[in-house]
Amino acid sequence: MATLTFDSLNPATGAVVGTHPKQDATAVREAVGRAEEAAAWWAALGPAGRRRRLLDYKAVLAGRLRELAELVHEETGKPVGDAALELVLTITHLDWAARNADKVLRRRRVRTGMIGVNLEATLEYLPLGVVGVIGPWNYPVFTPMGSIAYALAAGNAVVFKPSELTPGVGVRLAELFAESVPERPVLQAVTGLGETGAALAADPRIKKIAFTGSTATAKRVMAACAENLTPIVAECGGKDAFIVDADADVRAAADACLWGALSNAGQTCVGVERVYVVDAVYEPFMRELSERVASVKAGRDYGPITMPGQLDIIRRHIDDAVKSGRAVTGGPSSVRAPYVDPVIVEDVPEDSPAVREETFGPTITVRRTRDAREALELANASAYGLAGTVFSRNTRRARELARLMRSGMTAINSVISFAGVPALPFGGVGDSGFGRIHGADGLREFARPKAVARQRFPLPGMNLTSFTRRPDELERLIRIVTFLHGRRKR
Ligand code: NDP
């Protein structure tokens, strides 16, 4: 008989952190039913009521920061300090979403244009209803909350399916929400394996799915959603590039590069995976990188690989990279499960798996380029397009490179800094997915635009939308439009 529960394990020790129910399609259906009712109540509360409760939830999370960080540490293996940082970022986003939802989404008048001169036109963003959030394990608070906080602030109820590796964190986030909003189950967690997520995606009462995970699973989720025409926002990871231009501060670049690549054991969707260094600074950058990496230790500065299966992918990429390139730091022996020591390999061919596929480990490939233009071309030659980094002292040039980088976000002279700015939207292009969380775009992602045009007075002699319209009325309109729009400007 199939087991009805599953354990979440500490990936560093193998100890059982918690046992959770495998919620089946019936349980998911029931949760969505409760959420539908809660969504109506939450929407009716209005922006001020939601704001007050979400700011209270923020205070609850801040009050439990240490306890939550400890739980994140236990389920993912990451250092408690990194888990705390994740919570700090989450709280900042929740605060922004709560405070800005009304301003971004509330009804506003828009210009009507010439033909609508007798109209009043308004636009507002209404809640969708129930949003399903399917979350990952690498940042089990920050990543799903990037959808949850914005969906709640936009007036929706949420059913959240945390990763099977971090169910305890998901359940706790929902429990703590109920302290601020005890009246209705506006945020629920459903636990289980892939099937639980599949049941959520297949429920026709879900009005949007926010998915974070692999590109392959995103496609499966999208196929399930297609059945009901349920829209999705998909955040599917990346193969982010780090460009070091000729005038970069090489010490700062090496420092940032290492943190971007190795923190969280490289299990970061916007982590650094490919490094392109302009010839003029290649030697000093590599010297700096090699010196600094010597003092970074797996198990002390960053945790284990959270998902055991990922070790095979990391091992395959390292084996392949050292065969075709030159190991600067580490190599195949760096994989000592569940930890992986830092690996840096130079001159790995651009068509190899280590350069093309998401590794999700503490490894980087480094390539020397003629100039920043070549670095950008190589950076952009990826199926993924989530984020990236540019190091340059020339602000104009750095901005231009950032703009031309085929990615949703780019950090200049820092890594991942965009994630800490709640007003900035977060999401990718290509195999990295589509749609946006965070910022005003993230709020609108979980709302539907509602457009209303109200006639204030009839236009004399211009009754255009009537069978009683006379030819001279149309003639007058054509003359006006020709006068206003008919002149070509060269
Ligand atoms: P998946 O894409 O398989 O899982 C992501 C989420 O989707 C989990 O909650 C998972 O549940 C759920 N899920 C799995 N199958 C289905 C389904 N058929 N329908 C609905 N939901 C489903 O990622 P993994 O955790 O297996 O990691 C695989 C790779 O994904 C990593 O190696 C990494 O490259 C990438 N990844 C990217 C992340 C990012 O931030 N963009 C985050 C995590 C991983 P369950 O955990 O129970 O299987």
CSV table of C-alpha atoms in Angstrom, one decimal, residues 6-9 18 20-22 75 134-137 161-169 190-197 306-308:
chain,number,residue,atom,x,y,z
A,6,PHE,CA,6.7,11.5,3.7
A,7,ASP,CA,9.7,12.8,5.7
A,8,SER,CA,11.7,15.9,5.1
A,9,LEU,CA,15.4,15.3,5.9
A,18,GLY,CA,9.5,16.5,10.0
A,20,HIS,CA,4.0,15.5,6.4
A,21,PRO,CA,1.0,14.1,4.7
A,22,LYS,CA,1.1,13.3,1.0
A,75,GLU,CA,15.5,21.5,5.7
A,134,ILE,CA,4.4,25.7,-6.6
A,135,GLY,CA,7.7,26.4,-4.9
A,136,PRO,CA,11.3,25.2,-4.9
A,137,TRP,CA,13.6,24.2,-2.1
A,161,LYS,CA,2.6,23.5,-2.6
A,162,PRO,CA,6.1,23.7,-1.2
A,163,SER,CA,8.9,21.5,-2.5
A,164,GLU,CA,8.9,18.0,-1.1
A,165,LEU,CA,12.4,18.8,0.3
A,166,THR,CA,11.1,21.8,2.3
A,167,PRO,CA,7.5,21.1,3.3
A,168,GLY,CA,8.0,22.2,6.9
A,169,VAL,CA,9.0,25.7,5.9
A,190,VAL,CA,-0.6,21.5,0.8
A,191,THR,CA,2.2,19.0,1.2
A,192,GLY,CA,3.2,16.1,-1.0
A,193,LEU,CA,5.3,15.0,-3.9
A,194,GLY,CA,5.0,16.0,-7.6
A,195,GLU,CA,1.5,14.6,-7.8
A,196,THR,CA,0.2,17.1,-5.3
A,197,GLY,CA,1.6,20.0,-7.4
A,306,THR,CA,20.0,20.0,-0.8
A,307,MET,CA,18.6,17.6,-3.5
A,308,PRO,CA,20.7,14.4,-3.6
